[in-house]
Coordinates of C-alpha atoms (C1' of nucleotides) in Angstrom, one line a residue:
Chain A
M1 CA -12.6 4.6 29.6
L2 CA -10.3 3.5 32.3
D3 CA -10.5 -0.1 33.5
L4 CA -12.7 -0.4 36.6
R5 CA -10.4 -2.9 38.3
F6 CA -7.3 -0.7 37.6
V7 CA -9.0 2.3 39.1
R8 CA -10.0 0.3 42.2
E9 CA -6.5 -1.0 42.7
N10 CA -4.6 2.2 41.8
L11 CA -6.8 5.0 43.0
E12 CA -4.1 7.3 44.2
L13 CA -2.1 6.9 41.0
V14 CA -5.1 7.6 39.0
K15 CA -5.8 10.7 41.0
Q16 CA -2.2 11.9 40.5
K17 CA -2.3 11.4 36.8
L18 CA -5.6 13.2 36.5
K19 CA -4.1 16.1 38.5
D20 CA -1.2 16.2 36.0
R21 CA -3.7 16.7 33.3
G22 CA -5.4 19.4 35.1
A23 CA -8.6 17.3 35.5
A24 CA -10.8 17.4 38.6
T25 CA -10.4 14.4 40.8
S26 CA -13.5 15.2 42.9
V27 CA -15.6 12.9 40.8
L28 CA -13.6 10.0 42.3
D29 CA -14.4 11.1 45.9
G30 CA -17.2 8.6 46.4
F31 CA -15.7 5.9 44.2
E32 CA -14.5 3.5 46.8
D33 CA -17.8 3.4 48.7
L34 CA -19.8 3.2 45.5
D35 CA -17.7 0.4 44.2
R36 CA -17.8 -1.6 47.5
E37 CA -21.5 -1.1 47.9
R38 CA -22.2 -2.2 44.3
R39 CA -20.3 -5.4 44.7
R40 CA -22.1 -6.1 48.0
L41 CA -25.5 -5.7 46.4
L42 CA -24.5 -7.8 43.5
S43 CA -23.4 -10.7 45.7
G44 CA -26.6 -10.5 47.6
A45 CA -28.7 -10.6 44.4
E46 CA -26.6 -13.4 42.9
E47 CA -26.9 -15.6 46.0
R48 CA -30.7 -15.3 45.8
K49 CA -30.7 -16.0 42.1
A50 CA -28.7 -19.1 42.6
R51 CA -31.3 -20.3 45.1
R52 CA -34.1 -19.4 42.7
N53 CA -32.6 -21.2 39.8
K54 CA -32.2 -24.3 42.0
V55 CA -35.7 -24.3 43.3
S56 CA -37.2 -23.6 39.9
G57 CA -35.7 -26.8 38.7
E58 CA -37.1 -28.6 41.7
I59 CA -40.6 -27.2 41.1
A60 CA -40.5 -28.5 37.6
A61 CA -39.5 -32.0 38.8
L62 CA -42.1 -32.1 41.5
K63 CA -44.8 -30.9 39.2
Q64 CA -44.0 -33.7 36.8
Q65 CA -44.6 -36.1 39.7
G66 CA -47.9 -34.4 40.3
R67 CA -46.8 -33.2 43.8
D68 CA -48.0 -30.0 45.4
V69 CA -45.6 -27.1 44.9
S70 CA -47.6 -24.2 46.3
A71 CA -45.4 -23.7 49.4
L72 CA -42.2 -23.4 47.2
V73 CA -44.0 -21.1 44.8
T74 CA -44.9 -18.8 47.7
E75 CA -41.3 -18.8 48.9
M76 CA -40.1 -18.0 45.5
Q77 CA -42.5 -15.1 45.1
Q78 CA -41.0 -13.6 48.2
L79 CA -37.5 -14.2 47.0
G80 CA -38.4 -12.7 43.6
T81 CA -39.4 -9.4 45.4
E82 CA -36.1 -9.3 47.2
I83 CA -34.1 -9.9 44.0
A84 CA -36.0 -7.2 42.1
S85 CA -35.2 -4.6 44.8
L86 CA -31.6 -5.6 45.0
D87 CA -31.3 -5.5 41.2
R88 CA -32.9 -2.1 41.1
E89 CA -30.5 -0.7 43.8
D90 CA -27.5 -2.3 42.2
K91 CA -28.4 -0.8 38.9
T92 CA -28.3 2.7 40.2
Y93 CA -24.8 2.1 41.7
D94 CA -23.7 0.5 38.5
E95 CA -24.8 3.6 36.5
K96 CA -23.2 6.0 38.9
L97 CA -19.9 4.1 38.6
R98 CA -20.2 3.9 34.8
D99 CA -20.9 7.7 34.6
I100 CA -17.7 8.3 36.7
L101 CA -15.6 6.1 34.5
A102 CA -17.1 7.5 31.3
A103 CA -16.2 11.1 32.4
L104 CA -12.6 10.4 33.2
P105 CA -10.0 11.2 30.6
N106 CA -7.2 8.8 29.7
L107 CA -4.1 8.7 31.8
P108 CA -1.0 10.2 30.3
H109 CA 1.9 7.9 29.4
E110 CA 5.0 8.2 31.6
S111 CA 7.0 9.8 28.7
V112 CA 4.6 12.7 28.5
P113 CA 5.9 16.0 30.0
V114 CA 3.9 17.3 32.9
G115 CA 2.5 20.8 32.2
D116 CA -0.6 22.8 32.6
S117 CA -0.9 24.5 29.2
A118 CA 0.5 24.5 25.6
A119 CA 3.5 26.3 27.1
G120 CA 4.6 23.0 28.5
N121 CA 4.7 21.2 25.2
Q122 CA 8.1 20.1 24.1
E123 CA 9.6 20.3 20.6
V124 CA 10.9 16.9 19.4
R125 CA 12.3 17.9 16.0
H126 CA 11.7 20.2 13.2
W127 CA 12.0 20.1 9.4
G128 CA 12.8 22.9 7.0
E129 CA 13.3 26.5 7.8
P130 CA 10.7 29.3 7.6
R131 CA 11.2 31.2 4.4
H132 CA 12.5 34.7 4.4
F133 CA 10.3 37.2 2.5
D134 CA 11.7 40.2 0.7
F135 CA 8.2 41.7 0.8
P136 CA 5.5 41.8 3.4
P137 CA 3.6 38.4 2.9
M138 CA -0.1 38.5 2.8
P139 CA -2.3 36.3 5.0
H140 CA -4.3 33.7 3.0
W141 CA -7.6 35.4 3.8
E142 CA -6.5 38.4 1.7
L143 CA -4.5 36.5 -0.9
G144 CA -7.2 33.9 -1.5
P145 CA -10.0 36.3 -2.4
K146 CA -7.6 38.4 -4.4
L147 CA -6.7 35.4 -6.5
G148 CA -10.4 34.6 -6.9
I149 CA -10.0 31.1 -5.3
L150 CA -11.6 31.8 -1.9
D151 CA -14.8 33.5 -1.0
F152 CA -15.8 34.2 2.6
E153 CA -18.6 36.7 1.9
R154 CA -20.8 34.4 -0.2
A155 CA -20.0 31.6 2.2
A156 CA -21.4 33.7 5.0
K157 CA -24.5 34.4 2.9
I158 CA -25.4 30.8 2.2
A159 CA -24.2 29.3 5.5
G160 CA -22.8 31.8 8.0
A161 CA -19.6 32.7 9.8
R162 CA -16.8 30.1 9.9
F163 CA -17.6 28.7 6.4
A164 CA -15.7 29.1 3.2
V165 CA -16.3 28.7 -0.5
Y166 CA -13.4 27.5 -2.7
T167 CA -13.7 28.5 -6.3
G168 CA -11.9 27.4 -9.5
V169 CA -8.3 26.5 -8.9
G170 CA -9.0 26.9 -5.2
A171 CA -11.5 24.1 -5.2
R172 CA -9.2 22.0 -7.4
L173 CA -6.2 22.6 -5.1
E174 CA -8.3 21.2 -2.2
R175 CA -9.2 18.2 -4.2
A176 CA -5.6 17.7 -5.4
L177 CA -4.3 17.8 -1.8
A178 CA -6.8 15.1 -0.8
N179 CA -5.7 12.8 -3.6
F180 CA -2.1 13.5 -3.0
M181 CA -2.3 12.6 0.6
L182 CA -4.5 9.5 0.1
D183 CA -2.1 8.2 -2.7
L184 CA 0.9 8.7 -0.4
H185 CA -0.6 6.8 2.5
T186 CA -2.2 4.0 0.5
R187 CA 0.7 3.5 -2.0
E188 CA 3.7 4.1 0.2
H189 CA 2.7 3.8 3.8
G190 CA 0.4 0.7 3.7
Y191 CA -2.9 2.2 4.7
T192 CA -6.2 0.9 3.4
E193 CA -8.5 3.6 2.3
V194 CA -12.1 3.8 3.7
L195 CA -14.9 6.2 2.9
P196 CA -17.2 6.2 5.9
P197 CA -20.5 7.9 6.6
F198 CA -20.2 11.6 7.7
M199 CA -22.9 11.1 10.2
V200 CA -22.9 8.6 13.0
N201 CA -25.0 7.6 16.0
S202 CA -24.5 8.3 19.7
A203 CA -22.9 4.9 20.5
T204 CA -20.2 5.6 17.9
L205 CA -19.4 8.9 19.5
F206 CA -19.3 7.3 22.9
G207 CA -16.8 4.8 21.6
T208 CA -14.2 7.4 20.7
G209 CA -14.8 9.6 23.7
Q210 CA -16.7 12.6 22.3
L211 CA -19.8 11.6 24.2
P212 CA -21.1 12.1 26.8
K213 CA -18.8 15.0 27.8
F214 CA -18.3 17.0 24.6
A215 CA -21.7 17.0 22.9
G216 CA -21.5 20.8 22.8
D217 CA -18.6 20.6 20.3
L218 CA -20.7 18.6 17.8
F219 CA -23.5 19.3 15.4
K220 CA -26.5 17.1 15.8
I221 CA -29.3 16.5 13.2
E222 CA -32.5 17.5 14.8
S223 CA -35.0 14.8 15.8
T224 CA -32.7 12.0 14.9
D225 CA -29.8 10.2 16.6
F226 CA -27.4 11.3 13.8
W227 CA -24.5 13.6 14.5
L228 CA -22.0 15.1 12.0
I229 CA -18.6 13.6 12.5
P230 CA -16.0 16.0 14.0
T231 CA -13.2 13.8 12.5
A232 CA -13.0 10.5 10.6
E233 CA -11.4 9.0 13.7
V234 CA -14.9 8.6 15.0
P235 CA -16.5 6.4 12.3
V236 CA -13.2 4.6 11.4
T237 CA -12.2 3.7 14.9
N238 CA -15.7 2.3 15.5
L239 CA -15.5 0.1 12.4
Y240 CA -14.6 -3.0 14.5
R241 CA -16.7 -2.2 17.5
D242 CA -17.9 -5.3 19.4
E243 CA -15.6 -7.5 17.3
I244 CA -12.8 -9.8 18.3
L245 CA -10.0 -9.6 15.8
E246 CA -7.2 -12.2 15.3
A247 CA -3.8 -11.0 16.5
E248 CA -2.3 -11.8 13.0
E249 CA -4.7 -9.2 11.5
L250 CA -3.0 -6.5 13.4
P251 CA -1.9 -3.8 12.9
I252 CA -4.9 -2.7 10.8
K253 CA -4.1 0.7 9.2
H254 CA -6.8 2.8 7.6
C255 CA -6.8 6.2 6.0
A256 CA -9.9 8.2 5.2
W257 CA -10.8 11.4 3.5
T258 CA -13.9 13.1 5.1
A259 CA -15.4 16.4 5.8
C260 CA -15.3 17.2 9.5
F261 CA -17.8 19.3 11.3
R262 CA -17.2 21.2 14.6
S263 CA -19.4 23.7 16.3
E264 CA -16.3 25.5 17.7
A265 CA -18.4 26.4 20.8
G266 CA -16.1 27.9 23.3
S267 CA -13.7 29.2 20.7
Y268 CA -15.6 32.4 19.8
G269 CA -13.1 35.1 19.1
K270 CA -10.3 32.7 18.3
D271 CA -9.0 32.6 14.7
T272 CA -12.0 34.3 13.4
R273 CA -10.3 35.3 10.2
G274 CA -9.4 32.9 7.5
L275 CA -9.6 29.1 7.2
I276 CA -7.9 28.2 10.4
R277 CA -11.0 27.5 12.4
Q278 CA -14.1 26.5 10.4
H279 CA -17.4 24.7 11.1
Q280 CA -16.6 22.4 8.1
F281 CA -13.2 21.3 6.8
Q282 CA -11.8 18.4 5.0
K283 CA -9.2 16.1 6.4
V284 CA -7.3 12.9 5.6
E285 CA -7.2 10.8 8.8
L286 CA -5.0 7.9 9.7
V287 CA -6.2 5.3 12.1
K288 CA -4.4 2.2 13.5
F289 CA -5.5 -0.8 15.5
T290 CA -2.4 -2.4 17.1
L291 CA -1.2 -4.9 19.6
P292 CA -0.7 -3.2 23.0
E293 CA 3.1 -3.8 23.0
K294 CA 3.4 -2.3 19.5
S295 CA 1.4 0.9 19.9
Y296 CA 4.1 3.3 20.8
E297 CA 6.3 2.3 17.9
E298 CA 3.2 2.6 15.7
L299 CA 2.7 6.1 17.0
E300 CA 6.2 7.1 15.9
S301 CA 5.7 5.7 12.4
M302 CA 2.3 7.3 12.1
T303 CA 3.8 10.7 13.1
R304 CA 6.4 10.2 10.4
D305 CA 3.7 9.3 7.9
A306 CA 2.0 12.5 8.6
G307 CA 5.2 14.5 8.5
E308 CA 6.0 13.0 5.1
V309 CA 3.1 14.8 3.6
L310 CA 4.5 18.2 4.7
E311 CA 8.0 17.4 3.6
R312 CA 6.9 16.4 0.1
L313 CA 5.0 19.7 -0.1
G314 CA 8.1 21.6 1.2
L315 CA 6.3 23.0 4.2
P316 CA 8.4 23.7 7.2
Y317 CA 7.1 22.2 10.4
R318 CA 8.0 21.0 13.8
V319 CA 6.8 18.1 15.9
V320 CA 5.9 18.7 19.6
T321 CA 4.9 16.4 22.3
L322 CA 1.8 17.7 24.0
C323 CA 2.2 18.1 27.7
T324 CA -0.2 16.5 30.2
G325 CA -2.4 19.7 30.4
D326 CA -2.8 20.1 26.6
M327 CA -3.7 16.6 25.6
G328 CA -7.1 15.5 24.3
F329 CA -9.5 13.5 26.4
S330 CA -8.9 10.0 24.9
S331 CA -5.1 10.3 24.4
A332 CA -2.3 8.8 26.4
K333 CA 0.3 10.5 24.3
T334 CA 0.0 13.0 21.5
Y335 CA 2.4 14.5 19.0
D336 CA 1.3 17.6 17.2
L337 CA 2.7 18.6 13.8
E338 CA 2.8 22.3 13.5
V339 CA 3.3 24.0 10.1
W340 CA 5.0 27.4 9.7
L341 CA 2.5 30.1 8.8
P342 CA 3.8 33.5 7.7
S343 CA 0.5 35.2 8.7
S344 CA 0.9 34.0 12.3
G345 CA 4.7 34.3 12.3
D346 CA 4.5 31.0 14.1
Y347 CA 4.0 27.3 13.8
R348 CA 0.3 26.2 13.9
E349 CA -1.2 22.8 14.4
I350 CA -1.9 20.9 11.2
S351 CA -1.9 17.4 12.5
S352 CA -2.4 15.6 15.8
C353 CA -1.2 12.0 16.3
S354 CA -2.4 10.2 19.4
D355 CA -2.0 6.9 21.0
C356 CA -5.2 6.2 22.9
E357 CA -3.9 2.8 24.2
A358 CA -6.9 0.8 25.3
F359 CA -9.0 3.8 26.3
Q360 CA -11.2 3.8 23.2
A361 CA -11.0 0.0 22.9
R362 CA -12.7 -0.4 26.3
R363 CA -15.4 2.1 25.3
A364 CA -16.0 0.6 21.9
N365 CA -15.4 -3.0 22.9
L366 CA -12.5 -3.5 20.4
R367 CA -10.7 -6.7 21.1
F368 CA -8.3 -9.2 19.6
R369 CA -7.2 -12.7 20.5
R370 CA -3.8 -14.4 20.3
G371 CA -4.3 -17.9 19.0
R372 CA -6.7 -19.6 21.4
G373 CA -6.0 -17.2 24.2
K374 CA -8.3 -14.9 26.1
S375 CA -9.5 -11.8 24.3
E376 CA -7.6 -8.6 25.1
W377 CA -8.2 -4.9 24.4
L378 CA -6.3 -3.7 21.4
H379 CA -4.8 -0.3 21.1
T380 CA -6.1 2.5 18.9
L381 CA -4.2 5.4 17.3
N382 CA -5.3 8.2 15.2
G383 CA -3.6 11.1 13.5
S384 CA -4.3 13.7 10.8
G385 CA -2.5 12.9 7.7
V386 CA -3.1 15.8 7.4
A387 CA -5.8 18.6 7.7
I388 CA -6.5 19.7 4.2
G389 CA -7.8 23.2 4.7
R390 CA -4.8 24.2 6.8
T391 CA -2.5 22.6 4.2
W392 CA -4.2 24.7 1.6
L393 CA -3.7 27.9 3.4
A394 CA -0.1 26.9 4.3
I395 CA 0.7 26.5 0.7
I396 CA -0.9 29.8 -0.3
E397 CA 1.0 31.7 2.3
N398 CA 4.4 29.9 2.1
Y399 CA 4.5 29.8 -1.6
Q400 CA 3.3 33.3 -2.4
Q401 CA 5.3 35.6 -4.7
E402 CA 5.8 39.3 -4.7
D403 CA 3.5 39.7 -7.7
G404 CA 0.6 38.0 -5.7
S405 CA 0.8 34.7 -7.5
V406 CA 1.4 31.4 -5.8
V407 CA 3.9 28.7 -6.9
V408 CA 2.5 25.2 -6.8
P409 CA 4.7 22.7 -4.9
E410 CA 6.1 20.2 -7.4
A411 CA 4.6 17.1 -5.7
L412 CA 1.2 18.6 -6.3
R413 CA 1.6 19.5 -10.0
P414 CA 0.7 16.0 -11.3
Y415 CA -2.6 16.4 -9.5
L416 CA -3.3 19.8 -11.2
D417 CA -2.5 18.9 -14.8
G418 CA 1.0 20.3 -14.4
L419 CA -0.1 23.7 -13.2
D420 CA 2.9 25.4 -11.6
R421 CA 1.5 28.7 -10.6
I422 CA -1.8 30.1 -9.4
G423 CA -2.6 33.7 -10.4
Chain B
rG1 C1' -43.9 7.4 3.0
rG2 C1' -47.3 2.5 2.8
rA3 C1' -47.7 -3.1 3.5
rG4 C1' -45.5 -7.5 5.1
rG5 C1' -41.5 -10.8 7.1
rG6 C1' -37.2 -11.4 10.2
rA7 C1' -33.0 -10.8 14.1
rU8 C1' -30.4 -17.5 18.1
rG9 C1' -23.1 -19.2 19.3
rG10 C1' -17.3 -18.0 14.0
rG11 C1' -21.2 -19.4 9.8
rU12 C1' -25.9 -21.9 8.2
rG13 C1' -29.9 -23.1 11.2
rA14 C1' -33.4 -26.0 14.9
rG15 C1' -35.8 -24.7 19.1
rU16 C1' -43.0 -21.5 21.1
rG17 C1' -42.9 -21.5 29.0
rG18 C1' -39.2 -26.2 33.0
rU19 C1' -31.4 -29.6 33.4
rU20 C1' -31.6 -25.5 26.4
rG21 C1' -26.0 -21.5 27.2
rA22 C1' -28.7 -23.8 23.5
rA23 C1' -29.8 -29.7 18.5
rA24 C1' -27.7 -30.6 13.8
rC25 C1' -24.5 -29.3 10.0
rC26 C1' -20.3 -26.2 8.3
rG27 C1' -15.9 -23.9 9.8
rG28 C1' -11.7 -23.7 13.6
rC29 C1' -8.5 -26.5 16.9
rG30 C1' -6.4 -31.3 18.9
rG31 C1' -6.0 -36.5 17.9
rU32 C1' -6.2 -41.5 15.3
rC33 C1' -5.0 -43.4 10.5
rU34 C1' -1.1 -42.0 6.5
rU35 C1' 5.8 -41.4 4.1
rG36 C1' 3.1 -36.6 3.8
rA37 C1' -1.6 -34.6 2.6
rA38 C1' -6.7 -35.4 1.7
rA39 C1' -10.8 -38.4 3.1
rA40 C1' -12.9 -41.0 7.2
rC41 C1' -13.4 -41.4 12.4
rC42 C1' -12.9 -39.5 17.7
rG43 C1' -12.6 -35.4 20.8
rU44 C1' -13.0 -30.2 21.4
rU45 C1' -14.7 -25.1 20.1
rA46 C1' -19.1 -18.1 23.1
rG47 C1' -18.6 -13.6 25.9
rC48 C1' -18.9 -10.8 30.3
rC49 C1' -19.3 -10.2 35.7
rU50 C1' -18.8 -11.6 41.1
rU51 C1' -16.0 -14.5 44.5
rU52 C1' -11.2 -17.2 45.3
rA53 C1' -4.1 -17.4 46.5
rA54 C1' -5.6 -21.2 43.2
rA55 C1' -8.7 -25.1 42.0
rG56 C1' -13.4 -24.2 42.0
rA57 C1' -18.3 -22.0 42.9
rG58 C1' -22.1 -18.6 41.4
rG59 C1' -24.6 -14.9 38.3
rC60 C1' -25.8 -12.6 33.5
rU61 C1' -26.2 -12.7 28.1
rC62 C1' -30.4 -16.1 22.3
rG63 C1' -30.6 -7.7 18.5
rG64 C1' -31.4 -3.4 22.9
rG65 C1' -34.7 -2.0 26.9
rG66 C1' -39.1 -3.0 29.9
rG67 C1' -43.0 -6.4 31.5
rU68 C1' -45.8 -11.3 32.8
rU69 C1' -44.3 -15.9 35.6
rC70 C1' -41.8 -19.8 41.0
rG71 C1' -39.3 -20.3 36.1
rA72 C1' -38.7 -16.9 29.3
rA73 C1' -34.6 -17.9 23.5
rU74 C1' -39.9 -19.2 23.9
rC75 C1' -45.7 -15.0 26.0
rC76 C1' -46.7 -9.3 26.1
rC77 C1' -44.9 -4.0 25.2
rU78 C1' -41.3 -0.9 23.1
rC79 C1' -37.0 0.6 20.4
rU80 C1' -33.1 -0.5 16.8
rC81 C1' -31.4 -3.0 12.7
rC82 C1' -32.1 -6.2 8.3
rC83 C1' -35.0 -8.3 4.2
rU84 C1' -39.3 -8.3 0.4
rC85 C1' -43.1 -5.6 -2.3
rC86 C1' -45.2 -0.6 -3.6
rG87 C1' -44.2 4.7 -3.9
rC88 C1' -40.3 8.5 -4.3
rC89 C1' -35.3 9.5 -5.5
rA90 C1' -28.9 11.0 -6.7

RNA sequence: GGAGGGAUGGGUGAGUGGUUGAAACCGGCGGUCUUGAAAACCGUUAGCCUUUAAAGAGGCUCGGGGGUUCGAAUCCCUCUCCCUCCGCCA
């Protein structure tokens, strides 16, 4: 959520930044009038409340002296009616204003390239080189079933499309990847592991920005206020909601392994084959809570922490800065890590690292205090460290051999009892 | 699922309609004393919003929402969460 005062004082700038993102600015059309009217009503109500508070005290005093207060009571009854109606009116303006603010995406940081689609993203760096194959490489959705480690047909039977069953070494590889990533981030990168609920309530989803706008992307449990998390960013970022942390505690760095659930509404027909786009996938997520002035350097280190996972696994990847038109709702700046996939002949997203600045902090009321100073909004960052399902398929595809087997990356072998080859 | 009890400031916890935004204690901060520290003593210690150049003034908040009243932490309704007992259960 953007700061109300900031929007009031920088309306044209806000509109320009929204246009850069390709977001509609029409919601802001009535903003100035709404904002002015709301404050007018509020002052009116507050003046009357001040009078009421004063007279109520007087009534108490007079009553103690046994004096007649009926005239004052009558006056207060009238005043009470006025206050109620002003309050009611003010509330509707307040809600309208809040709805506007809740629907606005974050403003892009000045370093973000302006563009209207993924075509405007800019490569920052890359690591490794795509392998040259002496034989036609198979896509993982053929190789996996052939190796007996991946089963889409039975998954469709028990659940439906966009689900997968991992079997035998396939299941173990998924688990090994989770442990490998968590160990790297906790032992070497200073993150504290958390295991949060995979279901959360609406307030939590509002805090990170999924609600109210993106309810359609989520799964909701019928007749409850529980939703399946689309990413661990949601429960973990909300961990300190409505709290005021000490400046010395920051940065707080968490990593979390969770399943993630996405309805993938609006993406029918995209990546229908294979593991790329599933209703459920597992992910290790990185979340940071930082001082405002440190958040961009923390974004750089978080992106490196995620890249380290791919480097240790020997997977070629590149880092791109998402342009204004391709960024997520809550982000001010996002780096995507894209891994090389032989089946696509291209780099595909495997991690997304975002600095949300104070956008989520305002929604979730995440604050900190320096010494005895006034409380301030902290900054939140999140990034995949990294998506496990996509790492699984990247390994299968990039490490496949001509005989149909798959070599296990060395870093992973300790997690698989030394297994060096699948198939 | 059934029965009962709770939710107050950083913590414990008083407060059942009228200077109570809130006693007391603990904790935190500042000070006195001390070579230093501890103890003791004194002082101080919520958040948000409106208005203002500032100082200040005002409003709201005692789990959330609604109601009664001139006036609500206190009364009523409702929701959420927590605790205890029974049942069920990985």
